[in-house]
Amino acid sequence: MTTIGIIGAGHIGQAFAKTLARNGLKATIANSRGPASLAGLVAELGPTIKAGTREEAAKADIVLIAVNWSKLAGALAGLPDWNGRIVIDANNPIEAPLFKPAELNGRLSSEIVADLVPGARLVKAFNHLIAKQLEADPKAEGGRRVLFYSGDDAKAKAEVAALVESLGFFGIDLGPLALGAHLAQFPGGPLPIHNLVKFD
């Protein structure tokens, strides 16, 4: 069975955890302040979500990372080799709380994240919806809420696509990171914030 970790317990990390919990999927969530600081959150989410250390969350088969951009390098520093495990990049290159775009020097934010997780197979996903939309029932509007993803490793994308489907979303593959991450990056990309629904 695929294990899931979450590094970052802000709005997006919590929304992802709530979505997993609603579907009965297990995960370990971690933040910079330690497992004890997440006791209230995991009690609210129920028995499938547990609090852990960064190292425990990073050991999972699929690890979603959603950390404030300025704290991202510190959050990922010193972790063991990723050994081909899947990292879902749910980060956006903005500086909280002013939502000022970070300086990327012409690079995609996912390229920078990839450098911070050497050996991982990176898929960009779960970053383009606001937290309230991500944690809400994806079928609430009569169709299925669209969730975009992109990546350069076909097998990793297929696993993330299966997860997206199991959570009730309609996944759309935007292709390789060079294309898809550009389209879904916030700020700058044309796709974030739009609440799109696929009707059958």
C-alpha positions as protocol buffer text, in pm:
chain_id: "A"
residue {
  index: 1
  type: MET
  ca { x: 0 y: 0 z: 0 }
}
residue {
  index: 2
  type: THR
  ca { x: 131 y: 343 z: -93 }
}
residue {
  index: 3
  type: THR
  ca { x: 227 y: 559 z: 204 }
}
residue {
  index: 4
  type: ILE
  ca { x: 175 y: 936 z: 203 }
}
residue {
  index: 5
  type: GLY
  ca { x: 362 y: 1211 z: 386 }
}
residue {
  index: 6
  type: ILE
  ca { x: 293 y: 1582 z: 413 }
}
residue {
  index: 7
  type: ILE
  ca { x: 564 y: 1837 z: 492 }
}
residue {
  index: 8
  type: GLY
  ca { x: 399 y: 2165 z: 583 }
}
residue {
  index: 9
  type: ALA
  ca { x: 83 y: 2212 z: 789 }
}
residue {
  index: 10
  type: GLY
  ca { x: -31 y: 2547 z: 654 }
}
residue {
  index: 11
  type: HIS
  ca { x: -350 y: 2602 z: 455 }
}
residue {
  index: 12
  type: ILE
  ca { x: -263 y: 2373 z: 163 }
}
residue {
  index: 13
  type: GLY
  ca { x: -104 y: 2100 z: 374 }
}
residue {
  index: 14
  type: GLN
  ca { x: -408 y: 2092 z: 602 }
}
residue {
  index: 15
  type: ALA
  ca { x: -650 y: 2097 z: 307 }
}
residue {
  index: 16
  type: PHE
  ca { x: -470 y: 1802 z: 148 }
}
residue {
  index: 17
  type: ALA
  ca { x: -478 y: 1615 z: 480 }
}
residue {
  index: 18
  type: LYS
  ca { x: -852 y: 1682 z: 517 }
}
residue {
  index: 19
  type: THR
  ca { x: -913 y: 1551 z: 165 }
}
residue {
  index: 20
  type: LEU
  ca { x: -716 y: 1235 z: 241 }
}
residue {
  index: 21
  type: ALA
  ca { x: -899 y: 1186 z: 571 }
}
residue {
  index: 22
  type: ARG
  ca { x: -1239 y: 1227 z: 407 }
}
residue {
  index: 23
  type: ASN
  ca { x: -1146 y: 942 z: 175 }
}
residue {
  index: 24
  type: GLY
  ca { x: -1007 y: 720 z: 450 }
}
residue {
  index: 25
  type: LEU
  ca { x: -645 y: 746 z: 332 }
}
residue {
  index: 26
  type: LYS
  ca { x: -359 y: 740 z: 582 }
}
residue {
  index: 27
  type: ALA
  ca { x: -86 y: 1004 z: 597 }
}
residue {
  index: 28
  type: THR
  ca { x: 179 y: 1148 z: 826 }
}
residue {
  index: 29
  type: ILE
  ca { x: 186 y: 1528 z: 849 }
}
residue {
  index: 30
  type: ALA
  ca { x: 481 y: 1729 z: 979 }
}
residue {
  index: 31
  type: ASN
  ca { x: 574 y: 2091 z: 1038 }
}
residue {
  index: 32
  type: SER
  ca { x: 871 y: 2286 z: 1172 }
}
residue {
  index: 33
  type: ARG
  ca { x: 740 y: 2297 z: 1530 }
}
residue {
  index: 34
  type: GLY
  ca { x: 719 y: 1922 z: 1591 }
}
residue {
  index: 35
  type: PRO
  ca { x: 442 y: 1661 z: 1622 }
}
residue {
  index: 36
  type: ALA
  ca { x: 307 y: 1792 z: 1955 }
}
residue {
  index: 37
  type: SER
  ca { x: 204 y: 2120 z: 1788 }
}
residue {
  index: 38
  type: LEU
  ca { x: -23 y: 1923 z: 1552 }
}
residue {
  index: 39
  type: ALA
  ca { x: -216 y: 1735 z: 1821 }
}
residue {
  index: 40
  type: GLY
  ca { x: -530 y: 1947 z: 1779 }
}
residue {
  index: 41
  type: LEU
  ca { x: -525 y: 1915 z: 1401 }
}
residue {
  index: 42
  type: VAL
  ca { x: -487 y: 1537 z: 1391 }
}
residue {
  index: 43
  type: ALA
  ca { x: -758 y: 1499 z: 1656 }
}
residue {
  index: 44
  type: GLU
  ca { x: -990 y: 1697 z: 1430 }
}
residue {
  index: 45
  type: LEU
  ca { x: -895 y: 1500 z: 1118 }
}
residue {
  index: 46
  type: GLY
  ca { x: -946 y: 1157 z: 1268 }
}
residue {
  index: 47
  type: PRO
  ca { x: -754 y: 832 z: 1294 }
}
residue {
  index: 48
  type: THR
  ca { x: -607 y: 811 z: 943 }
}
residue {
  index: 49
  type: ILE
  ca { x: -387 y: 1121 z: 980 }
}
residue {
  index: 50
  type: LYS
  ca { x: -103 y: 1118 z: 1232 }
}
residue {
  index: 51
  type: ALA
  ca { x: 154 y: 1380 z: 1327 }
}
residue {
  index: 52
  type: GLY
  ca { x: 520 y: 1303 z: 1278 }
}
residue {
  index: 53
  type: THR
  ca { x: 863 y: 1454 z: 1228 }
}
residue {
  index: 54
  type: ARG
  ca { x: 988 y: 1586 z: 895 }
}
residue {
  index: 55
  type: GLU
  ca { x: 1201 y: 1274 z: 862 }
}
residue {
  index: 56
  type: GLU
  ca { x: 902 y: 1044 z: 921 }
}
residue {
  index: 57
  type: ALA
  ca { x: 688 y: 1226 z: 665 }
}
residue {
  index: 58
  type: ALA
  ca { x: 973 y: 1226 z: 412 }
}
residue {
  index: 59
  type: LYS
  ca { x: 1004 y: 846 z: 429 }
}
residue {
  index: 60
  type: ALA
  ca { x: 665 y: 798 z: 259 }
}
residue {
  index: 61
  type: ASP
  ca { x: 627 y: 674 z: -97 }
}
residue {
  index: 62
  type: ILE
  ca { x: 453 y: 1000 z: -196 }
}
residue {
  index: 63
  type: VAL
  ca { x: 540 y: 1322 z: -12 }
}
residue {
  index: 64
  type: LEU
  ca { x: 343 y: 1642 z: -64 }
}
residue {
  index: 65
  type: ILE
  ca { x: 544 y: 1953 z: 21 }
}
residue {
  index: 66
  type: ALA
  ca { x: 360 y: 2278 z: 91 }
}
residue {
  index: 67
  type: VAL
  ca { x: 576 y: 2526 z: 280 }
}
residue {
  index: 68
  type: ASN
  ca { x: 606 y: 2905 z: 276 }
}
residue {
  index: 69
  type: TRP
  ca { x: 850 y: 2981 z: -4 }
}
residue {
  index: 70
  type: SER
  ca { x: 1102 y: 3165 z: 213 }
}
residue {
  index: 71
  type: LYS
  ca { x: 1113 y: 2868 z: 455 }
}
residue {
  index: 72
  type: LEU
  ca { x: 1125 y: 2593 z: 192 }
}
residue {
  index: 73
  type: ALA
  ca { x: 1500 y: 2539 z: 181 }
}
residue {
  index: 74
  type: GLY
  ca { x: 1518 y: 2512 z: 559 }
}
residue {
  index: 75
  type: ALA
  ca { x: 1224 y: 2272 z: 572 }
}
residue {
  index: 76
  type: LEU
  ca { x: 1395 y: 2033 z: 332 }
}
residue {
  index: 77
  type: ALA
  ca { x: 1753 y: 2069 z: 452 }
}
residue {
  index: 78
  type: GLY
  ca { x: 1922 y: 1765 z: 598 }
}
residue {
  index: 79
  type: LEU
  ca { x: 1664 y: 1507 z: 492 }
}
residue {
  index: 80
  type: PRO
  ca { x: 1790 y: 1166 z: 374 }
}
residue {
  index: 81
  type: ASP
  ca { x: 1825 y: 1087 z: 3 }
}
residue {
  index: 82
  type: TRP
  ca { x: 1489 y: 1064 z: -171 }
}
residue {
  index: 83
  type: ASN
  ca { x: 1585 y: 746 z: -361 }
}
residue {
  index: 84
  type: GLY
  ca { x: 1331 y: 788 z: -639 }
}
residue {
  index: 85
  type: ARG
  ca { x: 1032 y: 853 z: -413 }
}
residue {
  index: 86
  type: ILE
  ca { x: 763 y: 1085 z: -546 }
}
residue {
  index: 87
  type: VAL
  ca { x: 750 y: 1446 z: -431 }
}
residue {
  index: 88
  type: ILE
  ca { x: 436 y: 1646 z: -504 }
}
residue {
  index: 89
  type: ASP
  ca { x: 536 y: 2011 z: -534 }
}
residue {
  index: 90
  type: ALA
  ca { x: 238 y: 2209 z: -404 }
}
residue {
  index: 91
  type: ASN
  ca { x: 440 y: 2524 z: -343 }
}
residue {
  index: 92
  type: ASN
  ca { x: 388 y: 2868 z: -490 }
}
residue {
  index: 93
  type: PRO
  ca { x: 673 y: 3121 z: -514 }
}
residue {
  index: 94
  type: ILE
  ca { x: 516 y: 3398 z: -310 }
}
residue {
  index: 95
  type: GLU
  ca { x: 636 y: 3563 z: 8 }
}
residue {
  index: 96
  type: ALA
  ca { x: 374 y: 3560 z: 282 }
}
residue {
  index: 97
  type: PRO
  ca { x: 198 y: 3757 z: 418 }
}
residue {
  index: 98
  type: LEU
  ca { x: 214 y: 4019 z: 142 }
}
residue {
  index: 99
  type: PHE
  ca { x: 189 y: 3771 z: -149 }
}
residue {
  index: 100
  type: LYS
  ca { x: 490 y: 3931 z: -310 }
}
residue {
  index: 101
  type: PRO
  ca { x: 631 y: 3720 z: -598 }
}
residue {
  index: 102
  type: ALA
  ca { x: 966 y: 3564 z: -511 }
}
residue {
  index: 103
  type: GLU
  ca { x: 1268 y: 3630 z: -731 }
}
residue {
  index: 104
  type: LEU
  ca { x: 1322 y: 3316 z: -939 }
}
residue {
  index: 105
  type: ASN
  ca { x: 1589 y: 3454 z: -1176 }
}
residue {
  index: 106
  type: GLY
  ca { x: 1409 y: 3321 z: -1481 }
}
residue {
  index: 107
  type: ARG
  ca { x: 1361 y: 2968 z: -1347 }
}
residue {
  index: 108
  type: LEU
  ca { x: 1041 y: 2779 z: -1280 }
}
residue {
  index: 109
  type: SER
  ca { x: 962 y: 2736 z: -912 }
}
residue {
  index: 110
  type: SER
  ca { x: 946 y: 2358 z: -965 }
}
residue {
  index: 111
  type: GLU
  ca { x: 1304 y: 2359 z: -1094 }
}
residue {
  index: 112
  type: ILE
  ca { x: 1412 y: 2520 z: -767 }
}
residue {
  index: 113
  type: VAL
  ca { x: 1209 y: 2272 z: -562 }
}
residue {
  index: 114
  type: ALA
  ca { x: 1359 y: 1983 z: -760 }
}
residue {
  index: 115
  type: ASP
  ca { x: 1708 y: 2103 z: -662 }
}
residue {
  index: 116
  type: LEU
  ca { x: 1603 y: 2084 z: -294 }
}
residue {
  index: 117
  type: VAL
  ca { x: 1488 y: 1720 z: -321 }
}
residue {
  index: 118
  type: PRO
  ca { x: 1773 y: 1548 z: -511 }
}
residue {
  index: 119
  type: GLY
  ca { x: 1685 y: 1198 z: -623 }
}
residue {
  index: 120
  type: ALA
  ca { x: 1309 y: 1254 z: -603 }
}
residue {
  index: 121
  type: ARG
  ca { x: 1065 y: 1218 z: -890 }
}
residue {
  index: 122
  type: LEU
  ca { x: 882 y: 1551 z: -882 }
}
residue {
  index: 123
  type: VAL
  ca { x: 523 y: 1613 z: -987 }
}
residue {
  index: 124
  type: LYS
  ca { x: 365 y: 1959 z: -971 }
}
residue {
  index: 125
  type: ALA
  ca { x: 10 y: 1938 z: -834 }
}
residue {
  index: 126
  type: PHE
  ca { x: -234 y: 2059 z: -567 }
}
residue {
  index: 127
  type: ASN
  ca { x: -98 y: 2416 z: -585 }
}
residue {
  index: 128
  type: HIS
  ca { x: -343 y: 2592 z: -815 }
}
residue {
  index: 129
  type: LEU
  ca { x: -660 y: 2574 z: -604 }
}
residue {
  index: 130
  type: ILE
  ca { x: -720 y: 2780 z: -293 }
}
residue {
  index: 131
  type: ALA
  ca { x: -730 y: 2572 z: 24 }
}
residue {
  index: 132
  type: LYS
  ca { x: -1109 y: 2596 z: 68 }
}
residue {
  index: 133
  type: GLN
  ca { x: -1162 y: 2451 z: -280 }
}
residue {
  index: 134
  type: LEU
  ca { x: -902 y: 2181 z: -230 }
}
residue {
  index: 135
  type: GLU
  ca { x: -1053 y: 2057 z: 94 }
}
residue {
  index: 136
  type: ALA
  ca { x: -1417 y: 2078 z: -23 }
}
residue {
  index: 137
  type: ASP
  ca { x: -1605 y: 1788 z: -181 }
}
residue {
  index: 138
  type: PRO
  ca { x: -1478 y: 1785 z: -544 }
}
residue {
  index: 139
  type: LYS
  ca { x: -1820 y: 1662 z: -662 }
}
residue {
  index: 140
  type: ALA
  ca { x: -2021 y: 1930 z: -482 }
}
residue {
  index: 141
  type: GLU
  ca { x: -2106 y: 2125 z: -797 }
}
residue {
  index: 142
  type: GLY
  ca { x: -2252 y: 1830 z: -985 }
}
residue {
  index: 143
  type: GLY
  ca { x: -1938 y: 1738 z: -1175 }
}
residue {
  index: 144
  type: ARG
  ca { x: -1580 y: 1679 z: -1063 }
}
residue {
  index: 145
  type: ARG
  ca { x: -1344 y: 1961 z: -973 }
}
residue {
  index: 146
  type: VAL
  ca { x: -1045 y: 1977 z: -1209 }
}
residue {
  index: 147
  type: LEU
  ca { x: -696 y: 1929 z: -1070 }
}
residue {
  index: 148
  type: PHE
  ca { x: -393 y: 1988 z: -1291 }
}
residue {
  index: 149
  type: TYR
  ca { x: -63 y: 1806 z: -1261 }
}
residue {
  index: 150
  type: SER
  ca { x: 264 y: 1794 z: -1456 }
}
residue {
  index: 151
  type: GLY
  ca { x: 598 y: 1619 z: -1438 }
}
residue {
  index: 152
  type: ASP
  ca { x: 882 y: 1462 z: -1632 }
}
residue {
  index: 153
  type: ASP
  ca { x: 853 y: 1106 z: -1498 }
}
residue {
  index: 154
  type: ALA
  ca { x: 562 y: 919 z: -1656 }
}
residue {
  index: 155
  type: LYS
  ca { x: 532 y: 655 z: -1382 }
}
residue {
  index: 156
  type: ALA
  ca { x: 537 y: 916 z: -1106 }
}
residue {
  index: 157
  type: LYS
  ca { x: 268 y: 1115 z: -1285 }
}
residue {
  index: 158
  type: ALA
  ca { x: 58 y: 801 z: -1323 }
}
residue {
  index: 159
  type: GLU
  ca { x: 75 y: 739 z: -947 }
}
residue {
  index: 160
  type: VAL
  ca { x: -22 y: 1098 z: -868 }
}
residue {
  index: 161
  type: ALA
  ca { x: -300 y: 1078 z: -1127 }
}
residue {
  index: 162
  type: ALA
  ca { x: -435 y: 768 z: -953 }
}
residue {
  index: 163
  type: LEU
  ca { x: -428 y: 953 z: -619 }
}
residue {
  index: 164
  type: VAL
  ca { x: -605 y: 1254 z: -773 }
}
residue {
  index: 165
  type: GLU
  ca { x: -873 y: 1020 z: -913 }
}
residue {
  index: 166
  type: SER
  ca { x: -915 y: 836 z: -582 }
}
residue {
  index: 167
  type: LEU
  ca { x: -981 y: 1169 z: -409 }
}
residue {
  index: 168
  type: GLY
  ca { x: -1268 y: 1243 z: -649 }
}
residue {
  index: 169
  type: PHE
  ca { x: -1103 y: 1505 z: -868 }
}
residue {
  index: 170
  type: PHE
  ca { x: -1081 y: 1506 z: -1247 }
}
residue {
  index: 171
  type: GLY
  ca { x: -710 y: 1515 z: -1320 }
}
residue {
  index: 172
  type: ILE
  ca { x: -566 y: 1680 z: -1629 }
}
residue {
  index: 173
  type: ASP
  ca { x: -206 y: 1610 z: -1731 }
}
residue {
  index: 174
  type: LEU
  ca { x: -39 y: 1933 z: -1843 }
}
residue {
  index: 175
  type: GLY
  ca { x: 267 y: 1751 z: -1975 }
}
residue {
  index: 176
  type: PRO
  ca { x: 630 y: 1800 z: -1870 }
}
residue {
  index: 177
  type: LEU
  ca { x: 731 y: 2045 z: -1598 }
}
residue {
  index: 178
  type: ALA
  ca { x: 871 y: 2292 z: -1851 }
}
residue {
  index: 179
  type: LEU
  ca { x: 517 y: 2336 z: -1987 }
}
residue {
  index: 180
  type: GLY
  ca { x: 278 y: 2235 z: -1712 }
}
residue {
  index: 181
  type: ALA
  ca { x: 454 y: 2395 z: -1416 }
}
residue {
  index: 182
  type: HIS
  ca { x: 464 y: 2723 z: -1608 }
}
residue {
  index: 183
  type: LEU
  ca { x: 87 y: 2706 z: -1675 }
}
residue {
  index: 184
  type: ALA
  ca { x: -3 y: 2618 z: -1315 }
}
residue {
  index: 185
  type: GLN
  ca { x: 251 y: 2838 z: -1133 }
}
residue {
  index: 186
  type: PHE
  ca { x: 115 y: 3110 z: -908 }
}
residue {
  index: 187
  type: PRO
  ca { x: 170 y: 3393 z: -964 }
}
residue {
  index: 188
  type: GLY
  ca { x: 217 y: 3418 z: -1339 }
}
residue {
  index: 189
  type: GLY
  ca { x: 46 y: 3111 z: -1479 }
}
residue {
  index: 190
  type: PRO
  ca { x: -300 y: 3133 z: -1641 }
}
residue {
  index: 191
  type: LEU
  ca { x: -458 y: 2837 z: -1456 }
}
residue {
  index: 192
  type: PRO
  ca { x: -436 y: 2901 z: -1079 }
}
residue {
  index: 193
  type: ILE
  ca { x: -735 y: 3021 z: -878 }
}
residue {
  index: 194
  type: HIS
  ca { x: -987 y: 2913 z: -1145 }
}
residue {
  index: 195
  type: ASN
  ca { x: -1239 y: 2668 z: -999 }
}
residue {
  index: 196
  type: LEU
  ca { x: -1301 y: 2447 z: -1304 }
}
residue {
  index: 197
  type: VAL
  ca { x: -1544 y: 2155 z: -1301 }
}
residue {
  index: 198
  type: LYS
  ca { x: -1565 y: 1864 z: -1548 }
}
residue {
  index: 199
  type: PHE
  ca { x: -1922 y: 1758 z: -1629 }
}
residue {
  index: 200
  type: ASP
  ca { x: -1969 y: 1412 z: -1778 }
}
